[in-house]
PDB file of C-alpha atoms and ligand atoms in Angstrom:
ATOM      1  CA  MET A  96     -59.056 163.390  57.313  1.00  0.00           C
ATOM      2  CA  LYS A  97     -59.826 162.128  54.024  1.00  0.00           C
ATOM      3  CA  LYS A  98     -56.798 162.279  51.389  1.00  0.00           C
ATOM      4  CA  VAL A  99     -58.286 163.949  48.297  1.00  0.00           C
ATOM      5  CA  PHE A 100     -57.606 162.277  44.400  1.00  0.00           C
ATOM      6  CA  ALA A 101     -58.867 162.973  40.983  1.00  0.00           C
ATOM      7  CA  VAL A 102     -59.005 162.410  37.775  1.00  0.00           C
ATOM      8  CA  PHE A 103     -58.576 165.038  34.686  1.00  0.00           C
ATOM      9  CA  GLY A 104     -59.757 164.424  30.528  1.00  0.00           C
ATOM     10  CA  ASN A 105     -62.462 165.061  28.228  1.00  0.00           C
ATOM     11  CA  PRO A 106     -65.017 163.116  27.941  1.00  0.00           C
ATOM     12  CA  ILE A 107     -64.604 161.810  31.725  1.00  0.00           C
ATOM     13  CA  GLN A 108     -67.324 159.919  32.782  1.00  0.00           C
ATOM     14  CA  GLN A 109     -66.459 156.478  31.737  1.00  0.00           C
ATOM     15  CA  SER A 110     -64.048 156.098  34.240  1.00  0.00           C
ATOM     16  CA  LEU A 111     -63.385 153.344  36.027  1.00  0.00           C
ATOM     17  CA  SER A 112     -60.651 154.888  38.187  1.00  0.00           C
ATOM     18  CA  PRO A 113     -63.001 156.311  41.385  1.00  0.00           C
ATOM     19  CA  GLN A 114     -64.089 153.120  41.467  1.00  0.00           C
ATOM     20  CA  ILE A 115     -60.689 151.401  41.765  1.00  0.00           C
ATOM     21  CA  HIS A 116     -59.409 153.668  43.737  1.00  0.00           C
ATOM     22  CA  GLN A 117     -61.561 153.187  45.985  1.00  0.00           C
ATOM     23  CA  HIS A 118     -61.145 149.658  46.080  1.00  0.00           C
ATOM     24  CA  PHE A 119     -57.880 149.446  46.693  1.00  0.00           C
ATOM     25  CA  ALA A 120     -57.939 152.216  49.617  1.00  0.00           C
ATOM     26  CA  ALA A 121     -60.692 149.725  51.213  1.00  0.00           C
ATOM     27  CA  GLN A 122     -57.290 147.063  51.348  1.00  0.00           C
ATOM     28  CA  HIS A 123     -55.302 149.459  53.415  1.00  0.00           C
ATOM     29  CA  LYS A 124     -58.918 150.658  55.093  1.00  0.00           C
ATOM     30  CA  LEU A 125     -58.368 154.067  53.793  1.00  0.00           C
ATOM     31  CA  ASP A 126     -60.956 156.962  54.049  1.00  0.00           C
ATOM     32  CA  ILE A 127     -60.608 158.276  50.458  1.00  0.00           C
ATOM     33  CA  ALA A 128     -62.242 160.571  47.782  1.00  0.00           C
ATOM     34  CA  TYR A 129     -61.868 160.572  43.739  1.00  0.00           C
ATOM     35  CA  GLU A 130     -63.363 163.136  42.569  1.00  0.00           C
ATOM     36  CA  LYS A 131     -63.806 163.135  37.931  1.00  0.00           C
ATOM     37  CA  ILE A 132     -62.353 166.485  36.695  1.00  0.00           C
ATOM     38  CA  LEU A 133     -63.918 167.470  33.401  1.00  0.00           C
ATOM     39  CA  SER A 134     -61.326 170.289  31.853  1.00  0.00           C
ATOM     40  CA  ASP A 135     -59.923 171.569  28.547  1.00  0.00           C
ATOM     41  CA  GLU A 136     -57.084 171.874  26.807  1.00  0.00           C
ATOM     42  CA  GLN A 137     -57.365 176.064  28.123  1.00  0.00           C
ATOM     43  CA  ASP A 138     -58.470 175.228  31.468  1.00  0.00           C
ATOM     44  CA  PHE A 139     -56.588 172.013  32.465  1.00  0.00           C
ATOM     45  CA  SER A 140     -52.700 173.770  33.583  1.00  0.00           C
ATOM     46  CA  ASN A 141     -55.152 176.103  35.739  1.00  0.00           C
ATOM     47  CA  ASP A 142     -57.563 173.359  37.123  1.00  0.00           C
ATOM     48  CA  VAL A 143     -54.967 170.849  38.237  1.00  0.00           C
ATOM     49  CA  SER A 144     -53.436 173.519  39.729  1.00  0.00           C
ATOM     50  CA  GLN A 145     -56.059 174.605  41.776  1.00  0.00           C
ATOM     51  CA  PHE A 146     -56.291 170.951  42.590  1.00  0.00           C
ATOM     52  CA  PHE A 147     -53.176 170.421  44.285  1.00  0.00           C
ATOM     53  CA  GLU A 148     -54.077 174.120  46.695  1.00  0.00           C
ATOM     54  CA  SER A 149     -57.111 172.802  47.623  1.00  0.00           C
ATOM     55  CA  GLY A 150     -54.869 170.556  49.221  1.00  0.00           C
ATOM     56  CA  GLY A 151     -55.042 167.322  46.502  1.00  0.00           C
ATOM     57  CA  ILE A 152     -52.528 164.859  47.719  1.00  0.00           C
ATOM     58  CA  GLY A 153     -52.447 163.154  43.672  1.00  0.00           C
ATOM     59  CA  CYS A 154     -54.560 162.899  40.589  1.00  0.00           C
ATOM     60  CA  ASN A 155     -54.287 161.245  37.388  1.00  0.00           C
ATOM     61  CA  VAL A 156     -54.688 162.317  33.697  1.00  0.00           C
ATOM     62  CA  THR A 157     -56.023 160.671  30.877  1.00  0.00           C
ATOM     63  CA  ALA A 158     -56.487 161.609  27.303  1.00  0.00           C
ATOM     64  CA  PRO A 159     -56.153 164.000  26.258  1.00  0.00           C
ATOM     65  CA  PHE A 160     -54.196 165.997  28.512  1.00  0.00           C
ATOM     66  CA  LYS A 161     -50.978 162.916  29.154  1.00  0.00           C
ATOM     67  CA  GLU A 162     -48.938 165.290  27.235  1.00  0.00           C
ATOM     68  CA  LEU A 163     -50.103 169.200  28.672  1.00  0.00           C
ATOM     69  CA  ALA A 164     -49.988 167.428  31.418  1.00  0.00           C
ATOM     70  CA  PHE A 165     -45.909 166.322  30.951  1.00  0.00           C
ATOM     71  CA  ALA A 166     -45.082 170.257  29.740  1.00  0.00           C
ATOM     72  CA  MET A 167     -46.712 171.385  33.559  1.00  0.00           C
ATOM     73  CA  CYS A 168     -44.724 169.440  35.940  1.00  0.00           C
ATOM     74  CA  THR A 169     -40.661 170.645  37.233  1.00  0.00           C
ATOM     75  CA  GLU A 170     -40.010 167.032  37.924  1.00  0.00           C
ATOM     76  CA  LEU A 171     -40.317 163.827  35.997  1.00  0.00           C
ATOM     77  CA  THR A 172     -39.504 160.009  36.208  1.00  0.00           C
ATOM     78  CA  ASP A 173     -37.309 158.232  33.474  1.00  0.00           C
ATOM     79  CA  HIS A 174     -40.380 156.338  32.235  1.00  0.00           C
ATOM     80  CA  ALA A 175     -42.849 159.814  31.926  1.00  0.00           C
ATOM     81  CA  LYS A 176     -39.264 162.220  29.570  1.00  0.00           C
ATOM     82  CA  ARG A 177     -39.239 158.292  27.761  1.00  0.00           C
ATOM     83  CA  ALA A 178     -43.179 158.731  27.212  1.00  0.00           C
ATOM     84  CA  GLN A 179     -43.183 161.884  26.868  1.00  0.00           C
ATOM     85  CA  ALA A 180     -46.612 162.913  29.219  1.00  0.00           C
ATOM     86  CA  VAL A 181     -47.463 162.100  32.011  1.00  0.00           C
ATOM     87  CA  ASN A 182     -51.260 159.986  33.608  1.00  0.00           C
ATOM     88  CA  THR A 183     -49.842 160.001  37.142  1.00  0.00           C
ATOM     89  CA  LEU A 184     -49.532 163.391  39.194  1.00  0.00           C
ATOM     90  CA  TYR A 185     -48.267 164.517  42.633  1.00  0.00           C
ATOM     91  CA  LYS A 186     -46.255 167.025  45.133  1.00  0.00           C
ATOM     92  CA  ASN A 187     -42.645 166.726  46.134  1.00  0.00           C
ATOM     93  CA  ASP A 188     -41.439 167.789  49.324  1.00  0.00           C
ATOM     94  CA  THR A 189     -40.607 171.007  48.553  1.00  0.00           C
ATOM     95  CA  GLY A 190     -43.811 171.157  46.093  1.00  0.00           C
ATOM     96  CA  ALA A 191     -42.591 170.951  43.337  1.00  0.00           C
ATOM     97  CA  LEU A 192     -45.210 168.965  40.783  1.00  0.00           C
ATOM     98  CA  CYS A 193     -44.143 165.766  39.855  1.00  0.00           C
ATOM     99  CA  GLY A 194     -44.529 163.447  37.126  1.00  0.00           C
ATOM    100  CA  HIS A 195     -44.244 159.653  35.860  1.00  0.00           C
ATOM    101  CA  ASN A 196     -46.351 157.718  33.755  1.00  0.00           C
ATOM    102  CA  THR A 197     -47.206 154.133  34.638  1.00  0.00           C
ATOM    103  CA  ASP A 198     -48.863 153.128  31.543  1.00  0.00           C
ATOM    104  CA  GLY A 199     -45.923 150.924  29.832  1.00  0.00           C
ATOM    105  CA  ALA A 200     -44.934 149.330  33.540  1.00  0.00           C
ATOM    106  CA  GLY A 201     -48.928 148.342  34.391  1.00  0.00           C
ATOM    107  CA  LEU A 202     -48.818 146.481  30.700  1.00  0.00           C
ATOM    108  CA  LEU A 203     -46.024 145.411  31.467  1.00  0.00           C
ATOM    109  CA  GLN A 204     -47.624 143.978  35.048  1.00  0.00           C
ATOM    110  CA  ASP A 205     -49.633 142.964  33.813  1.00  0.00           C
ATOM    111  CA  LEU A 206     -48.269 140.217  30.721  1.00  0.00           C
ATOM    112  CA  THR A 207     -45.463 139.420  33.265  1.00  0.00           C
ATOM    113  CA  ALA A 208     -47.350 138.781  35.272  1.00  0.00           C
ATOM    114  CA  ASN A 209     -51.390 138.569  35.975  1.00  0.00           C
ATOM    115  CA  HIS A 210     -50.304 136.451  32.447  1.00  0.00           C
ATOM    116  CA  ASN A 211     -47.034 134.789  32.694  1.00  0.00           C
ATOM    117  CA  LEU A 212     -45.805 135.802  30.031  1.00  0.00           C
ATOM    118  CA  SER A 213     -41.685 136.463  29.416  1.00  0.00           C
ATOM    119  CA  LEU A 214     -40.509 138.660  26.269  1.00  0.00           C
ATOM    120  CA  LYS A 215     -36.740 137.742  26.530  1.00  0.00           C
ATOM    121  CA  ASN A 216     -35.821 137.244  22.811  1.00  0.00           C
ATOM    122  CA  LYS A 217     -39.248 137.058  21.730  1.00  0.00           C
ATOM    123  CA  HIS A 218     -40.866 138.697  18.163  1.00  0.00           C
ATOM    124  CA  ILE A 219     -42.969 142.062  19.267  1.00  0.00           C
ATOM    125  CA  ILE A 220     -44.984 143.829  16.362  1.00  0.00           C
ATOM    126  CA  VAL A 221     -46.529 146.972  18.403  1.00  0.00           C
ATOM    127  CA  LEU A 222     -49.234 148.433  15.948  1.00  0.00           C
ATOM    128  CA  GLY A 223     -49.949 152.103  16.013  1.00  0.00           C
ATOM    129  CA  ALA A 224     -47.710 154.783  16.770  1.00  0.00           C
ATOM    130  CA  GLY A 225     -49.328 157.619  19.446  1.00  0.00           C
ATOM    131  CA  GLY A 226     -48.879 158.299  22.751  1.00  0.00           C
ATOM    132  CA  ALA A 227     -50.303 154.997  24.606  1.00  0.00           C
ATOM    133  CA  THR A 228     -47.295 153.321  21.933  1.00  0.00           C
ATOM    134  CA  ARG A 229     -44.571 156.385  23.088  1.00  0.00           C
ATOM    135  CA  GLY A 230     -45.528 154.783  26.874  1.00  0.00           C
ATOM    136  CA  ILE A 231     -45.488 150.684  26.159  1.00  0.00           C
ATOM    137  CA  LEU A 232     -41.770 151.265  24.379  1.00  0.00           C
ATOM    138  CA  GLN A 233     -39.515 151.906  26.392  1.00  0.00           C
ATOM    139  CA  PRO A 234     -40.335 149.181  29.528  1.00  0.00           C
ATOM    140  CA  LEU A 235     -41.116 146.820  26.332  1.00  0.00           C
ATOM    141  CA  ILE A 236     -37.357 147.179  25.667  1.00  0.00           C
ATOM    142  CA  ASP A 237     -36.392 146.797  29.006  1.00  0.00           C
ATOM    143  CA  GLN A 238     -37.806 142.826  28.741  1.00  0.00           C
ATOM    144  CA  ALA A 239     -35.174 142.616  26.015  1.00  0.00           C
ATOM    145  CA  PRO A 240     -36.536 141.627  24.146  1.00  0.00           C
ATOM    146  CA  ASN A 241     -34.889 139.671  19.762  1.00  0.00           C
ATOM    147  CA  ARG A 242     -36.683 142.258  18.001  1.00  0.00           C
ATOM    148  CA  ILE A 243     -39.286 145.160  18.161  1.00  0.00           C
ATOM    149  CA  THR A 244     -41.142 145.965  14.996  1.00  0.00           C
ATOM    150  CA  LEU A 245     -43.394 148.896  14.676  1.00  0.00           C
ATOM    151  CA  ILE A 246     -46.579 149.121  11.509  1.00  0.00           C
ATOM    152  CA  ASN A 247     -48.394 151.973  11.525  1.00  0.00           C
ATOM    153  CA  ARG A 248     -51.290 153.585   9.293  1.00  0.00           C
ATOM    154  CA  THR A 249     -48.372 156.297   8.870  1.00  0.00           C
ATOM    155  CA  VAL A 250     -45.551 155.536   8.208  1.00  0.00           C
ATOM    156  CA  GLU A 251     -43.864 158.215   9.052  1.00  0.00           C
ATOM    157  CA  LYS A 252     -45.323 157.988  11.984  1.00  0.00           C
ATOM    158  CA  ALA A 253     -43.909 154.791  13.635  1.00  0.00           C
ATOM    159  CA  HIS A 254     -39.977 155.987  12.301  1.00  0.00           C
ATOM    160  CA  ALA A 255     -40.506 159.205  13.451  1.00  0.00           C
ATOM    161  CA  LEU A 256     -41.080 157.374  17.517  1.00  0.00           C
ATOM    162  CA  ALA A 257     -38.597 154.550  16.362  1.00  0.00           C
ATOM    163  CA  ASP A 258     -36.234 157.480  15.873  1.00  0.00           C
ATOM    164  CA  GLU A 259     -37.034 158.448  19.718  1.00  0.00           C
ATOM    165  CA  PHE A 260     -35.768 154.782  20.775  1.00  0.00           C
ATOM    166  CA  SER A 261     -32.721 155.036  18.572  1.00  0.00           C
ATOM    167  CA  ASP A 262     -30.460 154.642  21.675  1.00  0.00           C
ATOM    168  CA  VAL A 263     -31.640 152.235  23.840  1.00  0.00           C
ATOM    169  CA  PHE A 264     -32.743 149.523  20.939  1.00  0.00           C
ATOM    170  CA  SER A 265     -33.433 149.330  17.242  1.00  0.00           C
ATOM    171  CA  ILE A 266     -37.159 149.222  16.594  1.00  0.00           C
ATOM    172  CA  GLU A 267     -37.700 148.201  12.853  1.00  0.00           C
ATOM    173  CA  ALA A 268     -40.622 151.122  11.494  1.00  0.00           C
ATOM    174  CA  VAL A 269     -42.533 149.788   8.758  1.00  0.00           C
ATOM    175  CA  GLY A 270     -46.343 151.217   7.320  1.00  0.00           C
ATOM    176  CA  ALA A 271     -49.521 149.414   7.925  1.00  0.00           C
ATOM    177  CA  ASP A 272     -50.228 149.118   3.194  1.00  0.00           C
ATOM    178  CA  ASN A 273     -46.793 147.870   3.343  1.00  0.00           C
ATOM    179  CA  ILE A 274     -45.860 144.712   5.636  1.00  0.00           C
ATOM    180  CA  SER A 275     -42.909 142.932   4.291  1.00  0.00           C
ATOM    181  CA  THR A 276     -42.845 138.906   3.638  1.00  0.00           C
ATOM    182  CA  ASP A 277     -40.030 138.827   5.277  1.00  0.00           C
ATOM    183  CA  ILE A 278     -41.635 140.447   8.684  1.00  0.00           C
ATOM    184  CA  PRO A 279     -42.337 136.955  10.745  1.00  0.00           C
ATOM    185  CA  PRO A 280     -45.474 136.452  12.400  1.00  0.00           C
ATOM    186  CA  ALA A 281     -44.918 137.749  16.211  1.00  0.00           C
ATOM    187  CA  ASP A 282     -44.949 136.605  19.294  1.00  0.00           C
ATOM    188  CA  LEU A 283     -46.360 139.407  21.684  1.00  0.00           C
ATOM    189  CA  LEU A 284     -48.893 141.017  18.434  1.00  0.00           C
ATOM    190  CA  ILE A 285     -50.097 144.575  21.079  1.00  0.00           C
ATOM    191  CA  ASN A 286     -52.141 146.806  18.793  1.00  0.00           C
ATOM    192  CA  GLY A 287     -51.763 150.028  20.597  1.00  0.00           C
ATOM    193  CA  THR A 288     -53.796 151.697  17.826  1.00  0.00           C
ATOM    194  CA  SER A 289     -57.830 152.911  18.806  1.00  0.00           C
ATOM    195  CA  ALA A 290     -58.792 150.855  15.611  1.00  0.00           C
ATOM    196  CA  SER A 291     -60.817 149.028  18.071  1.00  0.00           C
ATOM    197  CA  LEU A 292     -62.635 152.115  19.682  1.00  0.00           C
ATOM    198  CA  ASP A 293     -64.604 152.380  16.126  1.00  0.00           C
ATOM    199  CA  GLY A 294     -64.880 148.614  15.690  1.00  0.00           C
ATOM    200  CA  LYS A 295     -62.103 148.322  12.950  1.00  0.00           C
ATOM    201  CA  LEU A 296     -59.595 146.327  12.310  1.00  0.00           C
ATOM    202  CA  PRO A 297     -56.602 148.176  12.341  1.00  0.00           C
ATOM    203  CA  ILE A 298     -54.510 145.489   9.822  1.00  0.00           C
ATOM    204  CA  ALA A 299     -54.987 143.502   6.294  1.00  0.00           C
ATOM    205  CA  ASN A 300     -57.318 140.918   7.753  1.00  0.00           C
ATOM    206  CA  ASP A 301     -54.834 138.258   6.008  1.00  0.00           C
ATOM    207  CA  SER A 302     -51.758 139.588   6.983  1.00  0.00           C
ATOM    208  CA  PRO A 303     -48.558 137.394   8.213  1.00  0.00           C
ATOM    209  CA  ILE A 304     -48.074 139.262  11.099  1.00  0.00           C
ATOM    210  CA  ILE A 305     -50.008 137.518  13.200  1.00  0.00           C
ATOM    211  CA  ASN A 306     -50.150 132.442  13.501  1.00  0.00           C
ATOM    212  CA  SER A 307     -51.668 130.394  16.391  1.00  0.00           C
ATOM    213  CA  ASN A 308     -48.355 131.223  18.349  1.00  0.00           C
ATOM    214  CA  THR A 309     -49.466 134.583  18.891  1.00  0.00           C
ATOM    215  CA  VAL A 310     -49.869 136.468  21.997  1.00  0.00           C
ATOM    216  CA  SER A 311     -52.721 138.689  20.797  1.00  0.00           C
ATOM    217  CA  TYR A 312     -52.953 141.789  23.712  1.00  0.00           C
ATOM    218  CA  ASP A 313     -54.903 144.730  22.585  1.00  0.00           C
ATOM    219  CA  LEU A 314     -54.819 148.266  24.889  1.00  0.00           C
ATOM    220  CA  SER A 315     -57.850 148.822  24.422  1.00  0.00           C
ATOM    221  CA  TYR A 316     -61.202 147.237  26.922  1.00  0.00           C
ATOM    222  CA  ALA A 317     -64.261 146.812  26.082  1.00  0.00           C
ATOM    223  CA  SER A 318     -67.508 144.664  27.373  1.00  0.00           C
ATOM    224  CA  GLU A 319     -67.124 142.168  24.545  1.00  0.00           C
ATOM    225  CA  PRO A 320     -64.165 140.925  22.643  1.00  0.00           C
ATOM    226  CA  THR A 321     -62.708 143.939  20.878  1.00  0.00           C
ATOM    227  CA  ARG A 322     -62.441 142.889  17.250  1.00  0.00           C
ATOM    228  CA  PHE A 323     -58.724 142.993  17.118  1.00  0.00           C
ATOM    229  CA  LEU A 324     -59.424 139.871  19.354  1.00  0.00           C
ATOM    230  CA  GLN A 325     -62.160 138.535  17.707  1.00  0.00           C
ATOM    231  CA  TRP A 326     -60.356 137.618  14.440  1.00  0.00           C
ATOM    232  CA  SER A 327     -56.555 137.268  16.916  1.00  0.00           C
ATOM    233  CA  LYS A 328     -59.348 134.071  17.446  1.00  0.00           C
ATOM    234  CA  GLU A 329     -60.290 132.914  14.326  1.00  0.00           C
ATOM    235  CA  ARG A 330     -56.535 133.299  13.070  1.00  0.00           C
ATOM    236  CA  GLY A 331     -55.977 130.655  16.128  1.00  0.00           C
ATOM    237  CA  CYS A 332     -54.854 132.648  18.522  1.00  0.00           C
ATOM    238  CA  LYS A 333     -54.931 130.600  21.720  1.00  0.00           C
ATOM    239  CA  GLN A 334     -54.197 133.331  24.097  1.00  0.00           C
ATOM    240  CA  HIS A 335     -55.653 136.662  24.026  1.00  0.00           C
ATOM    241  CA  TYR A 336     -56.650 139.580  26.443  1.00  0.00           C
ATOM    242  CA  ASP A 337     -57.764 142.758  26.486  1.00  0.00           C
ATOM    243  CA  GLY A 338     -56.256 146.157  28.237  1.00  0.00           C
ATOM    244  CA  ARG A 339     -58.937 145.981  31.301  1.00  0.00           C
ATOM    245  CA  GLY A 340     -55.845 143.990  33.184  1.00  0.00           C
ATOM    246  CA  MET A 341     -53.172 147.628  32.027  1.00  0.00           C
ATOM    247  CA  LEU A 342     -55.876 150.443  33.181  1.00  0.00           C
ATOM    248  CA  VAL A 343     -55.656 148.173  36.829  1.00  0.00           C
ATOM    249  CA  GLU A 344     -51.925 147.488  36.964  1.00  0.00           C
ATOM    250  CA  GLN A 345     -51.204 151.216  36.201  1.00  0.00           C
ATOM    251  CA  ALA A 346     -54.439 152.812  38.694  1.00  0.00           C
ATOM    252  CA  ALA A 347     -52.674 151.142  40.672  1.00  0.00           C
ATOM    253  CA  LEU A 348     -48.624 152.301  40.699  1.00  0.00           C
ATOM    254  CA  ALA A 349     -50.121 155.849  40.646  1.00  0.00           C
ATOM    255  CA  PHE A 350     -51.947 154.694  44.457  1.00  0.00           C
ATOM    256  CA  THR A 351     -48.317 153.197  45.165  1.00  0.00           C
ATOM    257  CA  THR A 352     -46.581 156.302  44.511  1.00  0.00           C
ATOM    258  CA  TRP A 353     -49.530 158.568  46.157  1.00  0.00           C
ATOM    259  CA  ASN A 354     -49.576 156.947  49.102  1.00  0.00           C
ATOM    260  CA  ALA A 355     -46.540 154.229  49.815  1.00  0.00           C
ATOM    261  CA  VAL A 356     -48.564 150.597  49.824  1.00  0.00           C
ATOM    262  CA  SER A 357     -49.016 148.315  47.401  1.00  0.00           C
ATOM    263  CA  VAL A 358     -52.192 147.007  46.893  1.00  0.00           C
ATOM    264  CA  SER A 359     -53.774 143.472  45.228  1.00  0.00           C
ATOM    265  CA  THR A 360     -55.233 144.277  41.992  1.00  0.00           C
ATOM    266  CA  ASP A 361     -56.628 140.067  40.927  1.00  0.00           C
ATOM    267  CA  SER A 362     -60.505 140.382  42.233  1.00  0.00           C
ATOM    268  CA  LEU A 363     -60.636 143.430  40.499  1.00  0.00           C
ATOM    269  CA  ILE A 364     -59.522 142.288  37.407  1.00  0.00           C
ATOM    270  CA  ARG A 365     -61.562 139.435  37.902  1.00  0.00           C
ATOM    271  CA  ASN A 366     -64.715 141.512  38.325  1.00  0.00           C
ATOM    272  CA  PHE A 367     -63.885 143.917  36.433  1.00  0.00           C
ATOM    273  CA  GLU A 368     -67.477 144.002  34.700  1.00  0.00           C
ATOM    274  CA  ALA A 369     -69.236 144.517  37.671  1.00  0.00           C
ATOM    275  CA  LEU A 370     -67.039 147.669  38.248  1.00  0.00           C
ATOM    276  CA  LYS A 371     -69.383 149.585  36.123  1.00  0.00           C
ATOM    277  CA  THR A 372     -71.856 148.899  38.306  1.00  0.00           C
ATOM    278  CA  GLN A 373     -70.449 150.366  42.092  1.00  0.00           C
TER     279      GLN A 373
HETATM  280  P1  NDP B 426     -53.609 157.946  19.611  1.00  0.00           P
HETATM  281  O1  NDP B 426     -54.909 159.268  19.367  1.00  0.00           O
HETATM  282  O2  NDP B 426     -52.283 158.955  20.163  1.00  0.00           O
HETATM  283  O3  NDP B 426     -53.173 157.608  18.885  1.00  0.00           O
HETATM  284  C1  NDP B 426     -54.216 156.562  18.116  1.00  0.00           C
HETATM  285  C2  NDP B 426     -52.622 155.281  16.849  1.00  0.00           C
HETATM  286  O4  NDP B 426     -54.101 155.141  17.014  1.00  0.00           O
HETATM  287  C3  NDP B 426     -52.043 155.900  16.227  1.00  0.00           C
HETATM  288  O5  NDP B 426     -51.640 155.249  15.501  1.00  0.00           O
HETATM  289  C4  NDP B 426     -53.233 155.944  14.963  1.00  0.00           C
HETATM  290  O6  NDP B 426     -52.221 156.566  13.169  1.00  0.00           O
HETATM  291  C5  NDP B 426     -54.003 154.921  14.609  1.00  0.00           C
HETATM  292  N1  NDP B 426     -55.517 154.415  14.063  1.00  0.00           N
HETATM  293  C6  NDP B 426     -56.077 154.975  15.128  1.00  0.00           C
HETATM  294  N2  NDP B 426     -57.485 154.251  14.449  1.00  0.00           N
HETATM  295  C7  NDP B 426     -57.101 153.228  12.969  1.00  0.00           C
HETATM  296  C8  NDP B 426     -57.581 153.348  12.557  1.00  0.00           C
HETATM  297  N3  NDP B 426     -58.943 152.407  11.899  1.00  0.00           N
HETATM  298  N4  NDP B 426     -57.176 151.827  11.360  1.00  0.00           N
HETATM  299  C9  NDP B 426     -55.372 152.046  12.257  1.00  0.00           C
HETATM  300  N5  NDP B 426     -55.175 151.947  12.690  1.00  0.00           N
HETATM  301  C10 NDP B 426     -55.503 153.129  13.839  1.00  0.00           C
HETATM  302  O7  NDP B 426     -53.861 157.311  20.857  1.00  0.00           O
HETATM  303  P2  NDP B 426     -53.712 156.536  22.271  1.00  0.00           P
HETATM  304  O8  NDP B 426     -52.363 155.356  21.332  1.00  0.00           O
HETATM  305  O9  NDP B 426     -53.284 157.708  23.161  1.00  0.00           O
HETATM  306  O10 NDP B 426     -53.846 155.579  22.420  1.00  0.00           O
HETATM  307  C11 NDP B 426     -54.421 153.503  21.122  1.00  0.00           C
HETATM  308  C12 NDP B 426     -55.679 153.041  22.869  1.00  0.00           C
HETATM  309  O11 NDP B 426     -54.982 152.522  23.411  1.00  0.00           O
HETATM  310  C13 NDP B 426     -56.691 154.229  22.698  1.00  0.00           C
HETATM  311  O12 NDP B 426     -57.579 153.014  22.464  1.00  0.00           O
HETATM  312  C14 NDP B 426     -56.650 153.592  24.275  1.00  0.00           C
HETATM  313  O13 NDP B 426     -58.104 153.830  24.858  1.00  0.00           O
HETATM  314  C15 NDP B 426     -55.578 152.647  24.547  1.00  0.00           C
HETATM  315  N6  NDP B 426     -55.760 152.452  25.613  1.00  0.00           N
HETATM  316  C16 NDP B 426     -55.308 152.689  26.657  1.00  0.00           C
HETATM  317  C17 NDP B 426     -54.536 151.984  28.384  1.00  0.00           C
HETATM  318  C18 NDP B 426     -55.428 150.993  29.331  1.00  0.00           C
HETATM  319  O14 NDP B 426     -54.999 151.350  30.209  1.00  0.00           O
HETATM  320  N7  NDP B 426     -55.519 150.193  28.576  1.00  0.00           N
HETATM  321  C19 NDP B 426     -54.221 152.792  28.423  1.00  0.00           C
HETATM  322  C20 NDP B 426     -54.191 154.059  27.534  1.00  0.00           C
HETATM  323  C21 NDP B 426     -54.272 153.557  26.296  1.00  0.00           C
HETATM  324  P3  NDP B 426     -52.464 157.684  12.801  1.00  0.00           P
HETATM  325  O15 NDP B 426     -50.901 157.554  13.102  1.00  0.00           O
HETATM  326  O16 NDP B 426     -52.080 157.021  10.854  1.00  0.00           O
HETATM  327  O17 NDP B 426     -53.544 158.320  12.698  1.00  0.00           O
END
């Protein structure tokens, strides 16, 4: 029988998850259905319950429902607890709703396996203090970096997020308009803001946080290089990546969670643009 999966979001039309998951299913000759479900904040909980009651096996959750999904779960993985957000839902053997978050591990897989980077003893600067940043901090900390600096437009949010991780790592929180020259350029600079979606740069053009040795990574992705990646190139960076690898890797981890099989991601990432036409 066809296994049924879905992704919930609003908006949801732009989601590439159905194509990505169908590629993974084809690797194992699995017959699956993967739907896009538009929901809203009021109906989200009922919509998810209905999905599982009608035989759904697992679903992904994207903006703006990751925190609502977190609140619905009776069981949470450590990644989900740290992120306080869930992007992967499933039922366990006793029927309890379980929540996992694969975003941070997906980013790590892209950085370390696909781009061959080691983060040990490195200085990581993360721009942004929203949900995506909360989801990636623990996996970054697990790589034993030397220093993590969190820079956000609203400095209070950077401080609050750094405090949440103070039991495991001393993250330095800084306001985007007040970056001291004491902060050395990043070895890895991650744009975790949503500024790229508006074609904006989240930091001053002449900011000292980047130099030609910095590897830059934008969690956002688009057909053309984002403003942040264009700027990274202008500032001399030789390695600059967007978030398409993270998107595919977080999907692979969700697929494995539901189907207990691993999948290959290389060809999907290489042919990412072609997904949009499928
Ligand atoms: P949130 O809305 O939770 O947070 C947005 C963050 O961006 C805040 O820190 C906000 O700052 C900052 N910001 C927004 N606009 C600007 C701007 N013009 N200049 C400076 N800072 C700005 O969003 P998320 O954390 O959920 O998502 C962030 C990005 O990550 C999105 O682009 C999303 O598409 C991407 N993403 C990619 C994934 C992937 O698989 N590749 C997975 C998840 C997310 P302030 O606090 O001051 O408002």
